[in-house]
Tab-separated table of C-alpha atoms in Angstrom:
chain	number	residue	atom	x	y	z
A	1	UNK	CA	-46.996	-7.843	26.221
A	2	UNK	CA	-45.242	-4.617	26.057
A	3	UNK	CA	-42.522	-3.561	24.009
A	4	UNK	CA	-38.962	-3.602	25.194
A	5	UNK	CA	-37.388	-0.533	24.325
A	6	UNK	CA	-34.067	0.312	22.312
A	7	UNK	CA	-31.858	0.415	25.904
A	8	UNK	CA	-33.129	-3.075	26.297
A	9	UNK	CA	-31.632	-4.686	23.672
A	10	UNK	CA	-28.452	-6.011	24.699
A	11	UNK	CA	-26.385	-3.360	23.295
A	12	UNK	CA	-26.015	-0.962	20.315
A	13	UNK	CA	-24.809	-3.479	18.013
A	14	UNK	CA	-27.836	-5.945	18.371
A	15	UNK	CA	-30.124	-2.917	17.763
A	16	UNK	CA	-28.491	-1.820	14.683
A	17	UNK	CA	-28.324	-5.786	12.993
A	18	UNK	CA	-32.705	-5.518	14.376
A	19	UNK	CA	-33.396	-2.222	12.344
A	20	UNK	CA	-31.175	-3.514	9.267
A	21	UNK	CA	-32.721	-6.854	9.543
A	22	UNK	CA	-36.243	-5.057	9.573
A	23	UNK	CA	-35.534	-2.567	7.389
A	24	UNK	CA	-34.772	-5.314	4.529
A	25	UNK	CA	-37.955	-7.060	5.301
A	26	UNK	CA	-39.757	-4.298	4.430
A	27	UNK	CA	-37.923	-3.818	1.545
A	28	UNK	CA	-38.273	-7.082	0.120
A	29	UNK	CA	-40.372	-9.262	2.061
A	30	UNK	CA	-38.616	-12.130	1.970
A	31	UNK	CA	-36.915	-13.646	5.660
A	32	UNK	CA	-33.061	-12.403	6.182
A	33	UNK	CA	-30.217	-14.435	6.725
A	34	UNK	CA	-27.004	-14.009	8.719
A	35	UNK	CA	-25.029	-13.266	5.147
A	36	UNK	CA	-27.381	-10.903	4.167
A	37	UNK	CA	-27.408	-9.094	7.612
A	38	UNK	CA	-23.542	-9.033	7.964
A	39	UNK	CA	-23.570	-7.504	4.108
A	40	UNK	CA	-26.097	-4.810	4.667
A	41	UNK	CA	-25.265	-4.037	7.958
A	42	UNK	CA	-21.987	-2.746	6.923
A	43	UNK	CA	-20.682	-4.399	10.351
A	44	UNK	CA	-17.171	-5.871	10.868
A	45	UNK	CA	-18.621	-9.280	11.898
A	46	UNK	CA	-18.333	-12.923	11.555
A	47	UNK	CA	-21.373	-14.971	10.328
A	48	UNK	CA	-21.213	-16.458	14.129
A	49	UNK	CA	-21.730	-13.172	15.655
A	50	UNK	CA	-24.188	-12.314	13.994
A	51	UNK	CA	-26.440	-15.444	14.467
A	52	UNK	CA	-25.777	-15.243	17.873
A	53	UNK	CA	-27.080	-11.912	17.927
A	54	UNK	CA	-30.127	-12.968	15.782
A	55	UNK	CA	-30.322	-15.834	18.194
A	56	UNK	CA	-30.599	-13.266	21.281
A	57	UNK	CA	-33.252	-10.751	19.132
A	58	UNK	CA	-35.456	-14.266	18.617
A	59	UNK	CA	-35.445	-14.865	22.452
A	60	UNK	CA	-36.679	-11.466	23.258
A	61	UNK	CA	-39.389	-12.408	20.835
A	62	UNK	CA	-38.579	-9.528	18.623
A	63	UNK	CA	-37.971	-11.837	15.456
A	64	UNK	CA	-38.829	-15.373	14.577
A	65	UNK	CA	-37.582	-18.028	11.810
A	66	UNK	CA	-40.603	-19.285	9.078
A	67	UNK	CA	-40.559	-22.775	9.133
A	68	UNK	CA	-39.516	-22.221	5.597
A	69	UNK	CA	-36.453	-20.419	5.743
A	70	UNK	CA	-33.447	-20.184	7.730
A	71	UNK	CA	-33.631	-16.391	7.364
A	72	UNK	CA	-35.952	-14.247	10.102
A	73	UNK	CA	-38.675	-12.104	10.027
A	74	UNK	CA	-39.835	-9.235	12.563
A	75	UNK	CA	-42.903	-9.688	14.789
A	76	UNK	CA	-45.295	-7.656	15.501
A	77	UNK	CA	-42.795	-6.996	19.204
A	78	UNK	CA	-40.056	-6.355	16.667
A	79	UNK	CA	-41.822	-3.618	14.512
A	80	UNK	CA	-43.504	-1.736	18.117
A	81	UNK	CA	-39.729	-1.566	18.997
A	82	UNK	CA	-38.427	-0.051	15.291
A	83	UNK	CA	-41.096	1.884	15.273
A	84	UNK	CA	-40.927	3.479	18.766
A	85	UNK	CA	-37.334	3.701	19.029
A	86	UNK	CA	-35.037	2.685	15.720
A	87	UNK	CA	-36.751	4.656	12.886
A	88	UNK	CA	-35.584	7.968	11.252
A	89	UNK	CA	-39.220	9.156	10.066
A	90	UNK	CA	-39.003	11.258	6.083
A	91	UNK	CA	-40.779	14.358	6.329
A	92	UNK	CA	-42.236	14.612	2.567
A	93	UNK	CA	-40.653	16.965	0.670
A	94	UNK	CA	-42.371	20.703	-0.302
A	95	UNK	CA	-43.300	19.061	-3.343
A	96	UNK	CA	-45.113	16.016	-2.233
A	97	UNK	CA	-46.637	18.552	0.926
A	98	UNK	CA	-48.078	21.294	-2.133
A	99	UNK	CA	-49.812	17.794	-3.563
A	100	UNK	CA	-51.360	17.076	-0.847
A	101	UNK	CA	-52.748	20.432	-0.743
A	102	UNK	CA	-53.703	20.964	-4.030
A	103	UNK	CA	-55.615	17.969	-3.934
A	104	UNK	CA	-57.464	18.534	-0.418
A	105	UNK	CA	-58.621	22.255	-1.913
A	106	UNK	CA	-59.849	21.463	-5.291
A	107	UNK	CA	-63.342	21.863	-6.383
A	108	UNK	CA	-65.685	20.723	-5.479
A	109	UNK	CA	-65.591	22.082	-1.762
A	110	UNK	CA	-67.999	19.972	0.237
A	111	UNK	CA	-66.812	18.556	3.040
A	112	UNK	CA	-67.654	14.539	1.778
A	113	UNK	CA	-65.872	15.069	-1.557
A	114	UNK	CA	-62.984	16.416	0.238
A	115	UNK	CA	-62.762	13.725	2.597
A	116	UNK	CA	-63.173	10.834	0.193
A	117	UNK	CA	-60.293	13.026	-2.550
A	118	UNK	CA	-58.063	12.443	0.765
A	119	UNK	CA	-58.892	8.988	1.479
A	120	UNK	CA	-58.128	7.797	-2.271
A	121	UNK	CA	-55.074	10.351	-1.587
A	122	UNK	CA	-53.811	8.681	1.094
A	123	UNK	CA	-53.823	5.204	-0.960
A	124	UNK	CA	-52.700	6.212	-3.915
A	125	UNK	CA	-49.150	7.809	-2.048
A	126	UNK	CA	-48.478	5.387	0.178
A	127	UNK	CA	-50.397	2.187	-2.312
A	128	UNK	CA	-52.012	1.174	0.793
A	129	UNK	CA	-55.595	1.137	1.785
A	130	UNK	CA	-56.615	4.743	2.598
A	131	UNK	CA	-59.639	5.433	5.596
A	132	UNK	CA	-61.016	8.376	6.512
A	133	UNK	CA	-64.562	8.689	8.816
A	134	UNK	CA	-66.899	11.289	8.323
A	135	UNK	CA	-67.514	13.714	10.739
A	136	UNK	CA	-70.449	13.095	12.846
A	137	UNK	CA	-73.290	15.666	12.863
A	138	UNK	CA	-76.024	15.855	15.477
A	139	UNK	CA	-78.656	17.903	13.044
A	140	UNK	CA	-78.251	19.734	10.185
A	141	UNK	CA	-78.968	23.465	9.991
A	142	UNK	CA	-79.588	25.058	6.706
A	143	UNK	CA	-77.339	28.359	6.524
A	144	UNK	CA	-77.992	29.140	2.901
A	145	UNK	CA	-78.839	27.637	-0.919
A	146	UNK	CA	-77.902	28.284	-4.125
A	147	UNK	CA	-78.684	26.615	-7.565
A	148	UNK	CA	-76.991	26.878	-10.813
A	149	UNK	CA	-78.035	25.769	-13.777
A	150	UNK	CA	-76.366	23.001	-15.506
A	151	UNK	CA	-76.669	21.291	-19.010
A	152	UNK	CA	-79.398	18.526	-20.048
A	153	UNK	CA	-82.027	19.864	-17.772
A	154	UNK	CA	-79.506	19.131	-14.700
A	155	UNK	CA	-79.307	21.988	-11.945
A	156	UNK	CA	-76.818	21.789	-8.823
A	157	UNK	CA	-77.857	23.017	-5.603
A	158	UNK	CA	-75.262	24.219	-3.012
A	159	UNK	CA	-76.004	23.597	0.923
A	160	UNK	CA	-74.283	25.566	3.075
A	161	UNK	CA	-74.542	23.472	6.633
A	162	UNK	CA	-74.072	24.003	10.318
A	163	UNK	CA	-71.226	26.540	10.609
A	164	UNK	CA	-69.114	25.649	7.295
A	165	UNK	CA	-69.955	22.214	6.101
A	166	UNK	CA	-70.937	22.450	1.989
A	167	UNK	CA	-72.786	19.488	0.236
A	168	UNK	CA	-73.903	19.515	-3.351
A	169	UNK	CA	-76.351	17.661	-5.054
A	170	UNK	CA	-77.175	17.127	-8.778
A	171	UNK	CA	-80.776	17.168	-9.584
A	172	UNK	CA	-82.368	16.481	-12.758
A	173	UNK	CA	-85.844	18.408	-13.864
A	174	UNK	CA	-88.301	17.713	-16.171
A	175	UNK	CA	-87.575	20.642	-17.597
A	176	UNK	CA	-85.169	23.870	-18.300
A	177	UNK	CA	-85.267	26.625	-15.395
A	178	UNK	CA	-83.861	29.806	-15.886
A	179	UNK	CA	-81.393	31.852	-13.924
A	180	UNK	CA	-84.128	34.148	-12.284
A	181	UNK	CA	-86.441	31.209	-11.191
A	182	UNK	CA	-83.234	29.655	-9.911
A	183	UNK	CA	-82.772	32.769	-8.120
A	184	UNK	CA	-86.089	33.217	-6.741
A	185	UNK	CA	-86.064	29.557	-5.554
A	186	UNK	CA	-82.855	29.975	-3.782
A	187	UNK	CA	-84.353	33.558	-2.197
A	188	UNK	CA	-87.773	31.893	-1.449
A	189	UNK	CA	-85.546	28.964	0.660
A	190	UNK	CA	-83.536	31.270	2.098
A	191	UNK	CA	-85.600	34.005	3.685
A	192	UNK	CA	-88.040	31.332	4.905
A	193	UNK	CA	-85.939	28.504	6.379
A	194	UNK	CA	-82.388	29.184	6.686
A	195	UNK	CA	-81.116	28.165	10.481
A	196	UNK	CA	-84.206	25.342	10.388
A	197	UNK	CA	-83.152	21.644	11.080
A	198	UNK	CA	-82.446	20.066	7.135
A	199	UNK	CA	-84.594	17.196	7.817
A	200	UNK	CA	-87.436	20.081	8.421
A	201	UNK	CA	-87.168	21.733	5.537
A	202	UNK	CA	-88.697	19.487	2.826
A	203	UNK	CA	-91.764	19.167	5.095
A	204	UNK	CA	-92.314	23.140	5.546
A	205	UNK	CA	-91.832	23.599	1.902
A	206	UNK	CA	-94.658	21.209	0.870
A	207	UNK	CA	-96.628	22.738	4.155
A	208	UNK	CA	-96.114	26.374	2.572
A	209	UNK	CA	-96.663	25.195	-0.646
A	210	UNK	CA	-100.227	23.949	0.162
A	211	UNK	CA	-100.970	27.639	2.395
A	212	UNK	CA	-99.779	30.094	-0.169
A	213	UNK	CA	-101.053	28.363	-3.163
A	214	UNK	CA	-103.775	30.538	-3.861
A	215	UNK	CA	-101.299	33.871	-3.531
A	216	UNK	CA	-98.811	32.558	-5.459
A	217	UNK	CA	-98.301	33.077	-9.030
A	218	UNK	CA	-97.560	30.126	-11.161
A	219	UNK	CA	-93.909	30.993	-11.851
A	220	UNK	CA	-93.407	31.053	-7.805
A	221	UNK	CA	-95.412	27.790	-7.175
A	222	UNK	CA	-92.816	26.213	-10.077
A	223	UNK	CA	-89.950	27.418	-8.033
A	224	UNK	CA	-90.756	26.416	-4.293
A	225	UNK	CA	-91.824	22.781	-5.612
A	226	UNK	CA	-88.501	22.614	-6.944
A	227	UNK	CA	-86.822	23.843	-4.420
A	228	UNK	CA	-88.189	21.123	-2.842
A	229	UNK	CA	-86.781	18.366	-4.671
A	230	UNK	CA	-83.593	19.937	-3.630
A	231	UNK	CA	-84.227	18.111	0.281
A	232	UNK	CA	-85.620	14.759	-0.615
A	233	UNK	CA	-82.053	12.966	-0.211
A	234	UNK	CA	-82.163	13.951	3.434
A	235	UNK	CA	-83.296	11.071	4.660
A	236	UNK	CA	-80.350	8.946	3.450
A	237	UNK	CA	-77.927	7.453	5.695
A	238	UNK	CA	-74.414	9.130	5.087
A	239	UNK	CA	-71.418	7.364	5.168
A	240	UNK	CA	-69.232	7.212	7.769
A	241	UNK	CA	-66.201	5.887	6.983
A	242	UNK	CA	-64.891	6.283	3.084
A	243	UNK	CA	-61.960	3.990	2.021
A	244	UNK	CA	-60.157	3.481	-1.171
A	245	UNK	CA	-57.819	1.303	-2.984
A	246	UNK	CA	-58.276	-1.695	-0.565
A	247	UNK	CA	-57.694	-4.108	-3.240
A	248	UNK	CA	-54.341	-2.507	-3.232
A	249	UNK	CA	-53.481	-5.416	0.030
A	250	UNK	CA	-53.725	-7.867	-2.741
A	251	UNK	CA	-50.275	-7.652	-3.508
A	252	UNK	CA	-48.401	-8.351	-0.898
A	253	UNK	CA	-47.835	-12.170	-0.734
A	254	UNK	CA	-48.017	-11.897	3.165
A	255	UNK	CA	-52.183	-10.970	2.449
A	256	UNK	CA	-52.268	-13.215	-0.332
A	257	UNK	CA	-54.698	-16.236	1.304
A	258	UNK	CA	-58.454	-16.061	-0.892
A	259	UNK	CA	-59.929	-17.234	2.455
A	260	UNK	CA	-58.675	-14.803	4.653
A	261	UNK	CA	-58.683	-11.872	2.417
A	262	UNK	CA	-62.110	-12.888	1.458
A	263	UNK	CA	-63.050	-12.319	5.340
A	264	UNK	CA	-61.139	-9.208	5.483
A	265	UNK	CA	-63.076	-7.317	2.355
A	266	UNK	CA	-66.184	-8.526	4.356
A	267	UNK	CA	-65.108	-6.325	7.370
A	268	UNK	CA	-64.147	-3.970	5.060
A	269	UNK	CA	-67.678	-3.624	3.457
A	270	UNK	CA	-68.987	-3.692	7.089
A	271	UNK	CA	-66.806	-1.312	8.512
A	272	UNK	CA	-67.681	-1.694	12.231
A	273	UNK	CA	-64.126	-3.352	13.053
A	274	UNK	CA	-61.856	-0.569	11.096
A	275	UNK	CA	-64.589	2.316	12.491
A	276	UNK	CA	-63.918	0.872	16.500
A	277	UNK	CA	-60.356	0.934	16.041
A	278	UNK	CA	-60.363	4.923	14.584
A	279	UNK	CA	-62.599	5.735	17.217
A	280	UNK	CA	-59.821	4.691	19.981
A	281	UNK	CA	-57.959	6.929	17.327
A	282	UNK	CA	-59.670	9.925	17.627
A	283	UNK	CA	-59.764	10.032	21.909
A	284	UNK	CA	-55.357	9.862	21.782
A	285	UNK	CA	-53.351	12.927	20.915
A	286	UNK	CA	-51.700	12.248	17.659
A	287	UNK	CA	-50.364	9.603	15.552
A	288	UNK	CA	-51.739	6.105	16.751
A	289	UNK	CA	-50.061	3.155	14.978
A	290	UNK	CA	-51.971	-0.278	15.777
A	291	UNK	CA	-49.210	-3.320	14.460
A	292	UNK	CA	-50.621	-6.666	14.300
A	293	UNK	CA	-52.394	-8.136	17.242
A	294	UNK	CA	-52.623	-4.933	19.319
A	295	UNK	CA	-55.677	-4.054	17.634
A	296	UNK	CA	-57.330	-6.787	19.310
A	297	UNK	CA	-58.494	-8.406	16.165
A	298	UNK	CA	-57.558	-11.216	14.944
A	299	UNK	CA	-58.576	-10.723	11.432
A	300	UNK	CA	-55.906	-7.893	11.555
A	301	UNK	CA	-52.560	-10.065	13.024
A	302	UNK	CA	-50.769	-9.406	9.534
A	303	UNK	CA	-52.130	-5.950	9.322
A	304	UNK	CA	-50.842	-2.435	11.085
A	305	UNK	CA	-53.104	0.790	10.993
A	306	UNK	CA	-51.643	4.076	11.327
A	307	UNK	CA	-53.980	6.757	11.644
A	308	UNK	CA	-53.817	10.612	12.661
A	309	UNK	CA	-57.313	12.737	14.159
A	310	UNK	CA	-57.994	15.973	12.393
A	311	UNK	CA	-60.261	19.057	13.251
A	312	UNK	CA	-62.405	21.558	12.443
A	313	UNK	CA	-62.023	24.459	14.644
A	314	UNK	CA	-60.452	23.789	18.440
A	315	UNK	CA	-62.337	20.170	17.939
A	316	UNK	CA	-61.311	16.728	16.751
A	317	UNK	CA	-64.122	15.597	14.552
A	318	UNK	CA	-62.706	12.714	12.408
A	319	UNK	CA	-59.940	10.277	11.874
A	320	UNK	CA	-57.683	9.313	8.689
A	321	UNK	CA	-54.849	6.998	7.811
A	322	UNK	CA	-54.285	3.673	5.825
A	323	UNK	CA	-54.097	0.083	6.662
A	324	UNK	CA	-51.703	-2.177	5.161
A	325	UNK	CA	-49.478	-4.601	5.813
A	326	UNK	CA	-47.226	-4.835	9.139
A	327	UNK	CA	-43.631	-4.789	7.062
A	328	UNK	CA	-45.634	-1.348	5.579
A	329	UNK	CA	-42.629	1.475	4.928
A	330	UNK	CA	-43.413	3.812	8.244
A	331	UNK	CA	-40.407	5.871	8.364
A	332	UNK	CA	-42.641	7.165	4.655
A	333	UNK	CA	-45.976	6.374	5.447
A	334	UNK	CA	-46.328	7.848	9.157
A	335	UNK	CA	-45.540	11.956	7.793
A	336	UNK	CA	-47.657	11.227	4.589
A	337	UNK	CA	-50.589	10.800	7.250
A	338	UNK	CA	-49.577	13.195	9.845
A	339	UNK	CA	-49.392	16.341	7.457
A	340	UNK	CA	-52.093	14.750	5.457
A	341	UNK	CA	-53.951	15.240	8.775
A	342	UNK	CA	-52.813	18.662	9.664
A	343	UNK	CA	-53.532	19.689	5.696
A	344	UNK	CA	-57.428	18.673	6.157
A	345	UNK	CA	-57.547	20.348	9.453
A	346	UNK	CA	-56.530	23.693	7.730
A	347	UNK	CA	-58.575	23.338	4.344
A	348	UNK	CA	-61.978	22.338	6.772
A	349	UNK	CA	-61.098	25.468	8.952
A	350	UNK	CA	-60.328	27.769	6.166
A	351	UNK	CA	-63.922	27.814	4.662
């Protein structure tokens, strides 16, 4: 059913009383009456008026009375129309927008750690449930390694990726290396197999390993065979979605049922339903706001999704945003995600 618009409603003064009425929901989460309406409204009009234009807002199915209360409550029709047409959206300030930068560009700078620093972000500024997928990646192409040494026989090693893409991994030796066999590991990777497939890597090592043993010295066999050790996560599935703080739903009383929130931390965990619907994210231009049953899943009728693509280079690779409730703030939450969006785009395409 689509959405009537604002010039549908039957005049300015029903469409003021909806966006007051919804705007108070959100607030508060509890149904509104007439006398609360005709209060916060601001509106010179009588109780009647006002339930008559409640009455005419609950015909065009854009709110309904709980069975509980005589007050009303926006459906999912209600919030498409706010959204769409009623709401004044709050650009964050230049404080909040610095944040948000700050916290995409610090250290480490692989692309994963970024991406999950702006999923928990995202939850922790709107206290919603923040989502981000991971860019997919056909192969893996080795630009360049480094290692440095770390403490209690720990050493990091640095993968450059593809064009830009950074991943680093801890490893742990059996013993201390120093910084010139760290360096001569690193030069021995380099010189031999950067632009090969990762996934190749591990395997040519070993192969060269067992072809040059008798020319190598015993400092330079210690060094490839670590190297090596370097590649043996490879074969690990990565994640492709990263979420945070989705026990953060647990406290709105709307999401409150054990059995139904049970179901939804299920689909969480799976992530196939909450991956489909950012997929239909990432092929629209822009903010994509899913309320309720336009999803198409049931499991997510109480639930809206706004999301936002972002890119590295001219194309869109991924897909963030946060899932919470449908009375969710969105004249706050939709510019947190849009210029969190925009601010991953540039930090991805800066190194």
């Amino acid at each position: 059913m689509k959405a009537p618009s604002s010039a549908n409603i039957p005049n300015e003064r029903a469409a003021h009383l909806l966006k007051v009425l919804i705007e108070r929901y959100i607030r508060d989460g509890q149904p509104v009456g007439s006398r609360t309406l005709s209060r916060d409204s601001r509106l010179d009009l009588s109780p009647a008026t006002i339930r008559n234009v409640m009455s005419d807002l609950e015909m065009m199915g854009l709110i309904v009375a709980p069975h509980t209360s005589a007050g009303r409550v926006p459906t999912p029709l209600g919030y498409r129309l706010f959204v769409d047409s009623l709401i004044r959206l709050q650009p964050p300030s230049a404080r909040r927008v610095s944040e948000i930068e700050d916290e995409i560009a610090t250290e480490p700078a692989d692309t994963d750690a970024t991406l999950a620093r702006a999923s928990a972000m995202l939850s922790r500024l709107t206290e919603l449930a923040g989502v981000v997928t991971v860019p997919k990646s056909e192969s893996n192409v080795l630009r360049q390694i480094e290692f440095l040494s770390l403490s209690d026989n720990r050493v990091l090693a640095i993968l450059v990726l593809n064009e830009k893409e950074v991943q680093n991994r801890i490893l742990h030796t059996p013993r201390t290396y120093s910084e010139s066999e760290l360096r001569m590991a690193a030069n021995f990777v380099n010189q031999h197999f950067a632009g090969k497939d990762l996934d190749q890597v591990r395997d040519s090592l070993l192969s060269s390993l067992d072809e040059t043993r008798d020319s190598m010295n015993q400092a330079m066999l210690d060094a490839v065979a670590f190297a090596g050790s370097a590649f043996e996560a490879t074969d690990q599935p990565r994640e492709d979605l990263l979420m945070a703080g989705e026990t953060r739903l647990m406290e709105f009383a709307e999401l409150s049922d054990l059995d139904r929130l049970r179901a939804l931390f299920e689909a969480f965990q799976e992530k196939r339903l909450v991956l489909d619907l950012l997929d239909r994210s990432i092929r629209a231009n822009g903010i994509q706001i899913f309320i309720g049953d336009e999803s198409g899943y049931e499991l997510l009728e109480n639930l809206s999704v706004v999301s936002a693509p972002y890119m590295a280079g001219d194309t869109l690779v991924g897909v963030l945003g946060v899932i919470g409730p449908t009375r969710m703030d969105y004249e706050r939450v939709i510019p947190v995600v849009d210029v969190t969006a925009k601010l991953l785009s540039s930090a991805l395409n800066s190194r």
